[in-house]
Structure formats: C-alpha cells, structure tokens
C-alpha cells in the first residue's frame, strides 16, 4: 500500500513539474531566424494579464524594464508634449496615486533616476556567482550558447560538434559529458554529475529539482527566470515549437531546453557543495515567493507607469485632434480612375501613398496586408525548398514555382544558378578550410582591393543581390510565376482553377474592391534593399513572413488577369472589365522606387495612360525620398544620398523601417486622405457598409490588428529594454548558426532590434507608445468579435492595445474602456 502511495506521489510530482515547465515556456515569445526576421510581440505569452502587472512581474523575475527612464518623460513635460491634463488623467487612472500634478512633477525632478536593478529573485547560478566571486552566469551562458549555436545551426558552420539528429536534451547531455571546459574552469566532477541524469528530459529535470530542493511554490518564478536568463536561445526554441504546432506537429524543444538549464544548475550546485552555499541558497529560495515586494522598486515603477500612460495619452490626444479638424475628402471621384494602387498597410507605404495621390488625383490608393490574401509557399528558381510568404499566424497555402515562360530559357537560367551556387560553395570551403584559411590572405587577399574600393564608394555591391544571382539583366525582367499544376521534389505545386477563383474572390472582397475597376490595378508588394545588414529581412514585409512581397504580387496579378478566373467571378457578381490589367509591382522602401513586373501585358492602345502612370510613380518616389531625407537629416543631394544608402556596406541605418509606428487606422481612404501621419500609421482600407456579417472586420481584428500590435510591441520592447528585448549595437554583431546574432564573440543569442534601428545617436526615432487602433465600424460588431476571440479581447482589456472608434462623421468618438464597455472621447 505504501509503495502504491509512493508511486502515485512520484507520478503526481512529475505531472506537476511538467505542467509548471509548460506554463513557463508559454511565457517566452518566439524569435524567427534572420532569413525571415519577422517582428514579434516580446510579451506574447503574458498578454492575458494587464500591462502594469506584467511590468511588475518582469521587473521582479528578470530585471526587465517596460518604460524608459524618468528623464525621458520629464523632457516631454518641459517641451509641453505631456500636459498637466495628461498627467492628471494618468494619475486618476492609477488608483494608487493620490497627489496633485505639480507635486508629482516636483518629486520627479528632485529624485534622480533609479538605475534599473537586477531581478528580485536569484537562481542557483546567481547565488554561486556571489559565493565564489566568479561570474558563473556569464560562463554558463557562453557554454550553453556555444553548444546551442552548433545544435541549431542551419548551414553556416563547416564543422559541427553537436548531434543535430538527437533531441535537444540528449544532444546537450552528450556534449556536456565530454566537454572539459567545465572542469578546467574549476567545476570538479561536472561531467560525472551530468552523466548521472536520466536521458529523458522531464525525468532529468525532476532529479535536478530534488537536488536543488525546490518546492512547487518556487517553480513558476524560478523556471521563468531560468528561461529569461538565456532568453535568446529560449526564444529560438519557442519558435521551433510554434512552427511545429502551427502545422499540427508536436512541440517540446523549449521544455527540453529548460531541462538543460535546470540540470546545469543542479550540476553546478553539486560541484560547489559547501555549507555556506547551502545557507545562501536557502535564503535565496525565500525570494522566489516574495518576488515583487520591494517597495522601493515598485514605487519607482509605479511612477514610470503613470508617466508612460500620460505620454501615450498625449499622443492619442494629438491623433484625435487630427481627425476632429480633418475634412473627409469631398473631391468628386472620376467616373473611372486611371489606376487603383493596393499597397501593404506598412507605415512606410503611408508616405508613398500620400505623395502619389497628390501627384496625380486620378489615382486611388488602398491598404491591405502585403500578402494580399494569397498565403503561398514560394520556391525561387533553382531552389529545392519553398519559403512561406504569409503571416506567421497562419499556415501556408499552395506552393508556387518561380520560372520563365519559355522552357529553354528556364533550363538555361536553372543551370546558371546551380553552377554559380556550386562555385560559391567550393570557394567558401577553400577560404574557410582548416589549412587554406591561414594562407588565403597573402596570395589572394590583394585581389580584393579593387572590389573594396568600388564597394566603399557605392559603385558596386559587396555581395550580389540573391534575387539576381546567375541571371542577366534581361532575364531578370522576364522572371515570372507558374500557376500550372505539377510536381516539384515530390510536392504538388500550382493552383487549380477552382482554388484560383476562390482566392481571387476572397482577396477582392477583403480589399473592398469589387466594382468600378480602374484601367490599371497595381498590386504593390514591398521589400527593402540593403547590404552588410544581418537584419535586412526585418525591413521586408512582415505579412510575407519577413520576405519581399514580390512573389505574392506576381501570383495575385496572374490569378486576377486569368480570363478563366474572371469568367467564374462574374457568377459571384464581380465584373472585371476586359481592359483592366492587374500589375504586379514592388515598392522598395529603402529607395522609394516602384518596379512593375508585367508591364508587357498592357495593350499598346493604352501606352499613353501607362506612361502617365509610370511618370506619376516616379514623381511620387522623388517626393517620398525628399520627405524621408528630412528624417535622416539629409539636406543636400537628397535623391542621390537616399539611393546610395541602399548599397553602402558601412551604413547602419539604410532606412528607418517601421520606427515610430503608433497607429493603425481601419476605415475608407476618404477618412484619412487629407491627413499626414508622417509615416507612423498603418492604413487598412475597409468599408463596413459592404461587409456582410462583418466577416472582413473579424478577419482584420484577428489578423492584421494582431500583427501590427506585434510590430508595435517589438519596437516598444526593443526601445524600453534593449538589453533583454533588443539586439544591442549593430556594429558589434556576429552572425551565428545562420539564424541570429551575438553581440560580440560570445553570450546569448540576441533578439529584437538593434539600437541603430531605434535611435539616431541623439534622439529616439521610435518613441514607445502602445498601438492606437482606430476603426470605423459599429460598436456592437466590434464587441461581438472581441467576445468571440478572447486572446484579442485580452490585448484590448489588458492595455496592450488602445482601441478607438470613428463615428459616422469620421471623427474619433469612442474609446474602449475594457469589458466590452466604451467611453465617449
């Protein structure tokens, strides 16, 4: 009987540990590799709690900041940006404060900024560091990072030490039992202790917990703290789980990685066994349940949360004023516009759209997520595997091949690319070989001098454009996509006609463009051009999985130009005129140039109109570059300087990306056409009067609204705490494993944005403001969607998003107050 009770107790204990480990892992946001670096909400697993509560938890558990220092806000107060009215409203919102505004400001000015302290709780490694005066935190982070870089490597390393065919925990254990570094550093018998753990991660973690004598009450904060300590590699493991679970597979990489961290702690504890260490560890464990009770830190944090609230109110106040004074565009629309240009909702498109509409009033612009409702997997020419060209929130759809229409040209281009790739690999192996790398510089290095010269003066690119490798200039203009059904590497590719019709119908309905089609309808994806920039894909389209939107634009145009598709659309009451041409385009956000890929499909009969369109695009590009040049402090030769940044290998700020993003407007373009958002607002076209059953509104609030909040919060987190949620100094980055960067030669994998993407050296180019979402739609419809989707409601109820509504006059009239309640503005 006693044996049965004991067995049941062990089983319950194992289940409890598994549950706590899984809950801790859910608090870690995933990070995507550099090849598809999409922005992600760093607080992703915490949004079911209020913003202020999470700020307190992260400060206690990880020493993580969720506001800027007080000095930032005091400067805004002195500049008049934050008014006394804003402060009064923010203080009243925080019930813990009962003080008048003048006294509050005076107290802030008298007290110096409290330097952010470390976490309120300690792990065994923290205690051991204090006990021995040796930085075991840094040591273990470096060792785990070295192993993880080898284990997760995606092809960068020529020599691999970790067994990538084993599970995460098994691979680490195999490596740690032969790694002499630990014992050389003074940890006697470390390998022996690691060897004693079970091969099964959960069981090994349980053994480690017994050694550390941690109670169940200690686990939530302790496990969360462990993951935050190596937050970069934890986030990458979380991304592997995300992808697996998205496609119905089993995750578990992060829980296995957590087991690694727990066992490393237990092994360290055994190596340093000492009565004094035991006593220090017992005292430290008391802090696990008392985390967050430091009154000094909590008072400082509470003040900064009030200041952050007041700052956001000041931004919101200015936004509301824009709509109050703006006049809805009353200009009479032409019977048929020259062109309708559908841009991604990206904030950089706002600048170009506004200038294009000013250059030519006969051109209308619309905003839609940059994958244009075509969630494809795209296989570039001569590649084996496809790339997901859709938001990471959704699984991909059909697989599409890039190719030339002429088979002979297709085969020749294919061979050219394969040959170029093989030569590149041989050359790389020679340069990096164990013997040849030491003798490479002397005989061959001098031959690089002319290239270094031309690269430095922007005459050439340091590396070729991946999209152009193996192709002549003429061939580049003839690349296309194939919608034909076939197989590639045993995988079905192409889109059946029935599915093309369905995708076309859904896309046009979602874009609110089902009638009055222009002669030219531009599907404008976007990408960016830069060199020597590990985070280059972070400037590309997040809605396309951190890649250029060119493939999506080409597929969308090909489907919508298909005569058979148009014939079927007529049955759905969507009549596209025979002379309407959908043009696949790309907006280069670094240079503000627009490329048109299928201009040859325009009939010669419309050559003059087409010429007018291209001229308008060129003029709008010039105007947009001039506007962006001011933000970059470029006062002379603006056009030349902007274009030069795109191929300057020493340029740490080729463009500002989405820095400053703080607003997402969901409304007809007429509501915003006369407003200048300064490239800080996402603009999504939407007319609720055409939305049956509010299905499109539901799609917008559950997908683009969530994705834009991800973008906004990653910029927010990278700004307020770049140490934990950013990637530091771009000039110190070293690419590791082909998937991320280290800052310097060692340490944890860095996540988030580098400081150069947020700060110009003197001022923040991104000022932390939670996203203001402004929607024109009935309150009841929005409430129904919030009620149906708890995770979206959490974002609004818990202060991660500020939700506002336009009235029938296009003015901001209502503010969401939580719990499906709205207040008058």
Short mmCIF file of N, CA, C and O in Angstrom, two decimals, residues 6-57:
data_model
loop_
_atom_site.label_atom_id
_atom_site.label_comp_id
_atom_site.label_asym_id
_atom_site.label_seq_id
_atom_site.Cartn_x
_atom_site.Cartn_y
_atom_site.Cartn_z
N UNK A 6 3.52 5.87 -2.73
CA UNK A 6 4.78 6.48 -3.13
C UNK A 6 4.86 6.62 -4.65
O UNK A 6 5.28 7.65 -5.19
N UNK A 7 4.42 5.56 -5.35
CA UNK A 7 4.44 5.59 -6.82
C UNK A 7 3.51 6.68 -7.35
O UNK A 7 3.85 7.42 -8.27
N UNK A 8 2.30 6.76 -6.71
CA UNK A 8 1.34 7.79 -7.12
C UNK A 8 1.90 9.18 -6.84
O UNK A 8 1.72 10.11 -7.62
N UNK A 9 2.58 9.33 -5.73
CA UNK A 9 3.16 10.62 -5.36
C UNK A 9 4.21 11.06 -6.38
O UNK A 9 4.25 12.22 -6.79
N UNK A 10 5.05 10.10 -6.80
CA UNK A 10 6.08 10.42 -7.80
C UNK A 10 5.44 10.80 -9.14
O UNK A 10 5.89 11.72 -9.82
N UNK A 11 4.37 10.09 -9.49
CA UNK A 11 3.68 10.36 -10.74
C UNK A 11 3.04 11.75 -10.70
O UNK A 11 3.13 12.52 -11.66
N UNK A 12 2.38 12.08 -9.58
CA UNK A 12 1.76 13.39 -9.43
C UNK A 12 2.81 14.50 -9.49
O UNK A 12 2.57 15.56 -10.07
N UNK A 13 3.97 14.22 -8.87
CA UNK A 13 5.05 15.20 -8.85
C UNK A 13 5.56 15.46 -10.26
O UNK A 13 5.85 16.60 -10.65
N UNK A 14 5.67 14.39 -11.05
CA UNK A 14 6.14 14.51 -12.43
C UNK A 14 5.15 15.31 -13.27
O UNK A 14 5.54 16.18 -14.06
N UNK A 15 3.85 15.02 -13.07
CA UNK A 15 2.82 15.74 -13.81
C UNK A 15 2.84 17.22 -13.44
O UNK A 15 2.72 18.10 -14.30
N UNK A 16 3.02 17.49 -12.15
CA UNK A 16 3.06 18.87 -11.68
C UNK A 16 4.24 19.61 -12.28
O UNK A 16 4.11 20.76 -12.73
N UNK A 17 5.41 18.97 -12.29
CA UNK A 17 6.61 19.59 -12.85
C UNK A 17 6.41 19.87 -14.34
O UNK A 17 6.75 20.95 -14.84
N UNK A 18 5.86 18.90 -15.05
CA UNK A 18 5.61 19.07 -16.49
C UNK A 18 4.69 20.27 -16.73
O UNK A 18 4.93 21.08 -17.64
N UNK A 19 3.65 20.38 -15.91
CA UNK A 19 2.70 21.49 -16.05
C UNK A 19 3.39 22.83 -15.83
O UNK A 19 3.20 23.78 -16.61
N UNK A 20 4.22 22.91 -14.78
CA UNK A 20 4.92 24.17 -14.48
C UNK A 20 5.92 24.52 -15.59
O UNK A 20 6.07 25.70 -15.94
N UNK A 21 6.58 23.52 -16.13
CA UNK A 21 7.55 23.77 -17.21
C UNK A 21 6.83 24.28 -18.46
O UNK A 21 7.30 25.22 -19.11
N UNK A 22 5.70 23.68 -18.77
CA UNK A 22 4.94 24.11 -19.95
C UNK A 22 4.41 25.53 -19.78
O UNK A 22 4.44 26.34 -20.71
N UNK A 23 3.95 25.85 -18.57
CA UNK A 23 3.44 27.19 -18.30
C UNK A 23 4.55 28.23 -18.40
O UNK A 23 4.34 29.33 -18.92
N UNK A 24 5.75 27.88 -17.92
CA UNK A 24 6.88 28.81 -18.02
C UNK A 24 7.26 29.02 -19.48
O UNK A 24 7.56 30.15 -19.90
N UNK A 25 7.21 27.95 -20.27
CA UNK A 25 7.59 28.04 -21.68
C UNK A 25 6.62 28.90 -22.47
O UNK A 25 7.01 29.56 -23.44
N UNK A 26 5.36 28.91 -22.07
CA UNK A 26 4.36 29.72 -22.77
C UNK A 26 4.61 31.21 -22.60
O UNK A 26 4.08 32.03 -23.35
N UNK A 27 5.41 31.58 -21.59
CA UNK A 27 5.70 32.99 -21.34
C UNK A 27 6.84 33.52 -22.22
O UNK A 27 7.18 34.71 -22.14
N UNK A 28 7.43 32.64 -23.02
CA UNK A 28 8.55 33.04 -23.87
C UNK A 28 8.06 33.22 -25.30
O UNK A 28 7.51 32.31 -25.90
N UNK A 29 8.25 34.42 -25.84
CA UNK A 29 7.84 34.70 -27.22
C UNK A 29 8.85 34.10 -28.19
O UNK A 29 10.06 34.09 -27.92
N UNK A 30 8.41 33.60 -29.33
CA UNK A 30 9.34 33.03 -30.31
C UNK A 30 10.12 34.12 -31.04
O UNK A 30 9.70 35.28 -31.08
N UNK A 31 11.26 33.74 -31.60
CA UNK A 31 12.01 34.65 -32.46
C UNK A 31 12.33 33.90 -33.75
O UNK A 31 12.70 32.73 -33.73
N UNK A 32 12.15 34.58 -34.87
CA UNK A 32 12.37 33.95 -36.17
C UNK A 32 13.80 34.18 -36.64
O UNK A 32 14.44 35.18 -36.26
N UNK A 33 14.36 33.28 -37.45
CA UNK A 33 15.75 33.41 -37.90
C UNK A 33 15.92 34.60 -38.83
O UNK A 33 14.94 35.14 -39.36
N UNK A 34 17.18 34.98 -39.07
CA UNK A 34 17.47 36.17 -39.85
C UNK A 34 16.93 36.09 -41.27
O UNK A 34 16.60 37.11 -41.87
N UNK A 35 16.86 34.89 -41.84
CA UNK A 35 16.38 34.77 -43.23
C UNK A 35 14.92 35.15 -43.35
O UNK A 35 14.43 35.43 -44.45
N UNK A 36 14.19 35.14 -42.25
CA UNK A 36 12.78 35.55 -42.26
C UNK A 36 12.48 36.27 -40.96
O UNK A 36 11.58 35.91 -40.21
N UNK A 37 13.25 37.33 -40.69
CA UNK A 37 13.18 38.02 -39.41
C UNK A 37 11.90 38.86 -39.33
O UNK A 37 11.84 39.99 -39.80
N UNK A 38 10.85 38.27 -38.76
CA UNK A 38 9.59 38.99 -38.60
C UNK A 38 9.51 39.53 -37.18
O UNK A 38 10.01 38.93 -36.23
N UNK A 39 8.88 40.68 -37.07
CA UNK A 39 8.72 41.27 -35.74
C UNK A 39 7.71 40.45 -34.95
O UNK A 39 6.74 39.94 -35.49
N UNK A 40 7.93 40.36 -33.65
CA UNK A 40 7.06 39.56 -32.79
C UNK A 40 6.89 40.27 -31.46
O UNK A 40 7.81 40.92 -30.97
N UNK A 41 5.71 40.16 -30.90
CA UNK A 41 5.43 40.74 -29.59
C UNK A 41 6.27 40.02 -28.53
O UNK A 41 6.05 38.85 -28.25
N UNK A 42 7.26 40.70 -27.92
CA UNK A 42 8.11 40.02 -26.94
C UNK A 42 7.37 39.64 -25.66
O UNK A 42 7.88 38.86 -24.85
N UNK A 43 6.16 40.18 -25.47
CA UNK A 43 5.35 39.87 -24.29
C UNK A 43 4.24 38.88 -24.65
O UNK A 43 3.23 38.78 -23.93
N UNK A 44 4.43 38.13 -25.73
CA UNK A 44 3.36 37.34 -26.32
C UNK A 44 2.65 36.41 -25.33
O UNK A 44 1.43 36.33 -25.32
N UNK A 45 3.39 35.71 -24.49
CA UNK A 45 2.77 34.75 -23.58
C UNK A 45 2.24 35.37 -22.31
O UNK A 45 1.81 34.65 -21.39
N UNK A 46 2.24 36.70 -22.24
CA UNK A 46 1.86 37.38 -21.00
C UNK A 46 0.66 38.30 -21.16
O UNK A 46 0.25 38.95 -20.20
N UNK A 47 0.08 38.36 -22.36
CA UNK A 47 -0.96 39.34 -22.63
C UNK A 47 -2.31 39.00 -21.99
O UNK A 47 -3.26 39.79 -22.07
N UNK A 48 -2.41 37.83 -21.35
CA UNK A 48 -3.64 37.53 -20.61
C UNK A 48 -3.67 38.24 -19.26
O UNK A 48 -4.64 38.14 -18.52
N UNK A 49 -2.58 38.97 -18.97
CA UNK A 49 -2.52 39.79 -17.75
C UNK A 49 -2.38 41.25 -18.14
O UNK A 49 -1.96 41.59 -19.24
N UNK A 50 -2.70 42.15 -17.21
CA UNK A 50 -2.66 43.58 -17.50
C UNK A 50 -1.21 44.04 -17.70
O UNK A 50 -0.27 43.52 -17.08
N UNK A 51 -1.04 45.03 -18.55
CA UNK A 51 0.27 45.59 -18.86
C UNK A 51 1.05 45.94 -17.60
O UNK A 51 2.23 45.59 -17.46
N UNK A 52 0.40 46.63 -16.66
CA UNK A 52 1.09 47.06 -15.43
C UNK A 52 1.52 45.86 -14.59
O UNK A 52 2.61 45.86 -14.00
N UNK A 53 0.69 44.85 -14.52
CA UNK A 53 1.01 43.65 -13.75
C UNK A 53 2.20 42.92 -14.35
O UNK A 53 3.07 42.44 -13.62
N UNK A 54 2.25 42.87 -15.68
CA UNK A 54 3.39 42.21 -16.35
C UNK A 54 4.66 43.01 -16.12
O UNK A 54 5.75 42.44 -15.94
N UNK A 55 4.55 44.33 -16.10
CA UNK A 55 5.71 45.17 -15.84
C UNK A 55 6.31 44.85 -14.47
O UNK A 55 7.53 44.77 -14.31
N UNK A 56 5.44 44.66 -13.48
CA UNK A 56 5.91 44.31 -12.13
C UNK A 56 6.54 42.92 -12.11
O UNK A 56 7.58 42.71 -11.48
N UNK A 57 5.90 41.97 -12.80
CA UNK A 57 6.42 40.61 -12.81
C UNK A 57 7.78 40.52 -13.48
O UNK A 57 8.71 39.90 -12.95
#
